[in-house]
Coordinates of C-alpha atoms and ligand atoms in Angstrom, one line a residue:
X1 CA 152.0 159.2 92.3
X2 CA 152.9 162.8 93.1
X3 CA 151.8 164.6 96.6
X4 CA 151.4 167.8 97.3
X5 CA 152.9 169.7 100.5
X6 CA 150.5 171.6 102.7
X7 CA 150.7 173.2 106.0
X8 CA 152.9 172.6 108.9
X9 CA 151.3 169.9 111.3
X10 CA 154.0 169.9 113.7
X11 CA 157.5 171.0 114.2
X12 CA 159.5 168.7 116.8
X13 CA 163.3 169.0 117.8
X14 CA 164.8 167.6 114.9
X15 CA 161.8 166.7 112.3
X16 CA 158.8 168.8 111.0
X17 CA 155.7 167.2 109.8
X18 CA 153.5 168.6 106.9
X19 CA 150.1 167.8 105.8
X20 CA 149.7 166.6 102.2
X21 CA 146.5 166.6 99.7
X22 CA 146.2 163.1 100.9
X23 CA 144.8 163.0 104.5
X24 CA 146.3 159.6 104.9
X25 CA 149.8 160.8 104.0
X26 CA 152.3 163.2 105.9
X27 CA 155.6 164.2 104.7
X28 CA 158.8 164.4 107.4
X29 CA 161.1 166.9 107.0
X30 CA 164.4 166.0 108.8
X31 CA 166.1 169.2 109.8
X32 CA 169.8 169.8 110.8
X33 CA 168.9 170.6 114.2
X34 CA 170.4 168.1 116.9
X35 CA 168.9 168.3 120.3
X36 CA 169.6 166.7 123.7
X37 CA 168.5 167.3 127.5
X38 CA 164.8 168.2 126.8
X39 CA 166.0 170.6 124.2
X40 CA 168.3 172.5 126.3
X41 CA 171.3 171.8 124.0
X42 CA 170.3 172.3 120.3
X43 CA 173.0 172.7 117.6
X44 CA 172.8 172.7 113.5
X45 CA 175.0 170.4 111.6
X46 CA 175.4 170.6 108.2
X47 CA 174.2 167.7 106.1
X48 CA 172.9 165.7 109.0
X49 CA 169.2 166.2 108.2
X50 CA 169.8 164.4 104.8
X51 CA 172.2 161.6 106.4
X52 CA 169.2 161.0 108.9
X53 CA 166.4 161.0 106.3
X54 CA 168.4 158.5 104.0
X55 CA 169.6 156.6 106.9
X56 CA 166.0 156.1 108.2
X57 CA 164.7 155.2 104.5
X58 CA 167.3 152.2 104.7
X59 CA 166.6 151.1 107.8
X60 CA 162.9 151.4 107.5
X61 CA 163.1 149.3 104.1
X62 CA 165.1 146.7 106.1
X63 CA 162.4 146.3 108.5
X64 CA 159.7 146.4 106.0
X65 CA 161.6 143.6 104.2
X66 CA 161.7 141.4 107.5
X67 CA 157.7 141.7 107.9
X68 CA 157.3 144.7 110.1
X69 CA 154.8 147.0 109.0
X70 CA 156.1 150.7 108.8
X71 CA 154.9 154.1 107.9
X72 CA 157.4 154.8 105.5
X73 CA 156.7 155.0 101.7
X74 CA 159.1 156.7 99.9
X75 CA 162.1 159.4 99.7
X76 CA 160.9 162.6 98.5
X77 CA 164.3 164.5 98.5
X78 CA 167.4 164.5 100.3
X79 CA 165.7 165.8 103.5
X80 CA 162.1 164.5 103.0
X81 CA 160.2 161.4 103.1
X82 CA 156.8 160.4 102.5
X83 CA 155.0 158.2 105.2
X84 CA 151.5 157.0 106.2
X85 CA 149.7 159.4 108.5
X86 CA 149.4 157.1 111.9
X87 CA 147.6 158.3 115.2
X88 CA 150.5 158.0 117.2
X89 CA 150.7 156.5 120.9
X90 CA 152.1 158.9 123.4
X91 CA 154.9 156.2 124.5
X92 CA 158.4 155.4 123.5
X93 CA 159.4 151.9 123.5
X94 CA 163.1 151.2 124.6
X95 CA 165.3 148.1 124.4
X96 CA 168.8 148.0 126.0
X97 CA 171.4 145.2 124.9
X98 CA 174.1 146.8 127.1
X99 CA 173.7 148.7 130.0
X100 CA 174.5 152.9 130.0
X101 CA 172.5 156.0 129.9
X102 CA 169.5 156.5 132.0
X103 CA 169.5 152.8 133.0
X104 CA 172.6 153.2 134.8
X105 CA 171.7 156.5 136.1
X106 CA 168.4 155.3 137.5
X107 CA 169.3 151.6 139.1
X108 CA 172.9 152.6 139.8
X109 CA 174.1 149.3 137.5
X110 CA 177.5 149.3 136.1
X111 CA 178.0 150.5 132.6
X112 CA 178.5 148.0 129.7
X113 CA 177.3 144.9 131.1
X114 CA 175.4 142.4 128.5
X115 CA 172.0 142.4 129.5
X116 CA 170.5 138.8 128.6
X117 CA 167.5 139.0 128.4
X118 CA 167.1 142.5 126.9
X119 CA 165.7 145.1 129.2
X120 CA 162.4 146.6 127.8
X121 CA 161.2 150.0 129.0
X122 CA 157.9 152.3 128.4
X123 CA 158.1 155.9 128.8
X124 CA 155.6 158.6 128.2
X125 CA 156.3 161.1 125.6
X126 CA 156.1 164.3 127.7
X127 CA 158.8 166.6 127.7
X128 CA 157.2 168.9 130.6
X129 CA 157.3 165.7 132.7
X130 CA 160.9 164.6 131.3
X131 CA 159.4 161.7 129.7
X132 CA 158.9 159.4 132.8
X133 CA 159.2 155.7 133.0
X134 CA 155.7 153.7 132.7
X135 CA 154.5 150.5 132.5
X136 CA 151.5 148.5 130.7
X137 CA 148.7 149.5 133.3
X138 CA 149.4 153.3 132.9
X139 CA 149.2 153.2 129.3
X140 CA 145.9 150.8 129.5
X141 CA 144.3 152.7 132.4
X142 CA 144.9 156.3 131.0
X143 CA 143.8 155.0 127.4
X144 CA 147.1 155.8 125.6
X145 CA 146.7 152.5 123.8
X146 CA 145.2 149.2 124.3
X147 CA 146.5 146.1 126.1
X148 CA 146.6 144.5 122.5
X149 CA 148.3 147.5 120.8
X150 CA 150.9 147.3 124.0
X151 CA 151.4 143.7 123.4
X152 CA 152.2 144.2 119.7
X153 CA 154.5 147.2 120.2
X154 CA 156.5 144.9 122.4
X155 CA 156.4 141.9 119.9
X156 CA 157.7 144.4 116.9
X157 CA 160.3 146.0 119.2
X158 CA 161.8 142.8 119.8
X159 CA 161.6 141.6 116.6
X160 CA 163.3 144.9 115.6
X161 CA 166.1 143.8 117.9
X162 CA 166.9 140.7 116.3
X163 CA 166.9 142.1 112.8
X164 CA 168.9 145.1 113.6
X165 CA 171.3 143.6 116.1
X166 CA 172.3 140.9 113.3
X167 CA 172.4 143.8 110.5
X168 CA 174.7 145.9 112.7
X169 CA 177.1 143.4 113.8
X170 CA 177.7 142.7 110.5
X171 CA 178.9 146.0 109.8
X172 CA 181.0 146.0 113.2
X173 CA 178.9 147.6 115.5
X174 CA 176.6 146.6 118.6
X175 CA 173.4 147.9 118.9
X176 CA 173.2 148.9 122.6
X177 CA 170.1 150.4 123.1
X178 CA 166.9 152.3 120.9
X179 CA 163.9 154.1 121.1
X180 CA 160.7 153.4 118.9
X181 CA 157.3 154.8 118.4
X182 CA 154.6 153.2 117.1
X183 CA 150.9 154.4 116.3
X184 CA 147.8 153.0 114.6
X185 CA 147.2 153.2 110.9
X186 CA 143.7 151.7 110.2
X187 CA 143.4 149.5 113.0
X188 CA 146.6 148.0 112.8
X189 CA 149.9 148.8 114.9
X190 CA 152.7 150.6 112.8
X191 CA 156.0 151.5 113.3
X192 CA 156.5 155.2 113.0
X193 CA 158.9 158.2 113.9
X194 CA 162.4 157.3 112.9
X195 CA 165.0 154.9 113.4
X196 CA 168.2 157.3 113.4
X197 CA 171.8 157.6 115.0
X198 CA 169.8 160.4 117.0
X199 CA 167.5 157.6 118.6
X200 CA 169.8 154.7 119.3
X201 CA 173.1 153.8 120.6
X202 CA 175.9 152.1 118.5
X203 CA 179.5 150.9 119.4
X204 CA 182.2 149.9 117.7
X205 CA 182.6 145.9 118.4
X206 CA 186.3 146.1 119.0
X207 CA 187.1 149.3 120.3
X208 CA 183.2 150.5 121.8
X209 CA 183.9 153.7 120.4
X210 CA 180.3 155.8 120.4
X211 CA 179.0 156.0 117.0
X212 CA 175.7 157.9 117.7
X213 CA 174.0 160.9 119.5
X214 CA 176.1 160.7 122.5
X215 CA 179.0 162.4 120.7
X216 CA 176.9 165.4 120.7
X217 CA 175.2 164.8 124.4
X218 CA 178.8 164.3 125.6
X219 CA 180.3 166.8 123.6
X220 CA 182.9 164.2 121.7
X221 CA 182.9 166.0 118.3
X222 CA 182.8 164.1 115.3
X223 CA 179.0 163.7 115.1
X224 CA 178.2 164.1 111.4
X225 CA 181.6 162.3 110.9
X226 CA 180.6 159.2 112.8
X227 CA 176.7 159.1 111.5
X228 CA 178.5 159.0 108.1
X229 CA 180.8 156.1 109.1
X230 CA 178.2 154.0 110.3
X231 CA 176.3 154.5 106.8
X232 CA 179.7 153.6 105.2
X233 CA 180.0 150.4 106.9
X234 CA 176.4 149.5 106.4
X235 CA 176.4 150.5 102.8
X236 CA 173.4 153.1 103.1
X237 CA 173.2 155.2 99.9
X238 CA 174.0 159.0 101.0
Ligands
LIG1 O1 168.4 158.1 127.7 P1 168.3 156.7 128.0 O2 169.4 155.8 128.2 O3 167.1 156.2 128.5 O4 168.1 156.2 126.1 C1 167.9 155.0 125.8 C2 167.9 154.6 124.2 O5 166.8 155.7 123.8 C3 169.0 155.7 123.6 O6 169.4 155.0 122.3 C4 168.2 157.1 123.3 O7 169.2 157.6 122.1 C5 167.0 156.7 122.9 N1 166.2 157.8 123.4 C6 165.5 158.8 122.5 N2 164.4 159.6 122.9 C7 164.1 159.8 124.0 C8 164.9 158.8 125.2 C9 166.0 157.8 124.6 O8 165.9 158.4 121.4 N3 163.3 160.9 124.2

């Protein structure tokens, strides 16, 4: 079934979202932009939009096959995918298997510790406030999602951790941490947004070399090359 792309609904830091002739469907366009530090550092990398679009499709299909409801429907072109139109909850769900990043900065804990059990954190999606950390009570009290929806987001986020930790380990990669976003679709909690190397940390299991957006954040170079290396190891068709 063909869909017709209509006006732009929203443009984020790395993706633009379009309406379609079907109100229940949107088109995600993965651009070549990469941003960090609340959009203060922005750069374009040729082929990155296409790699992220195809990598996201690959991961979303793996998650759907393992029983996670996702918004992903199908690839439309090199940089575009068709997705369900969710009512997004304005929260980010982060799971951490190894300590690094903002966890170490906030709590002063050592980098590189194995976290058992993994740490779960909620953040409010609000650039002006720099995405502050929040908990279940803030989410329910301010009506960003119900307690039932909160529980479902946590359940899916941890289930996704089990699925993806073993998928990546099979490719010689440690899933250090990642961020997910969910929304409501016809009364169900559904995984939205994306799972790409822009929103997770992956380290080589032997050398602990960073193969994710930290290469961009930290100016290490080889950003697209690292994304391609991860895709190659996983057998993602690019
Ligand atoms: O910066 P921090 O250590 O809190 O990030 C944890 C994980 O969440 C990282 O994998 C990071 O890429 C991801 N993240 C994200 N978008 C944000 C904040 C964090 O994708 N706005």
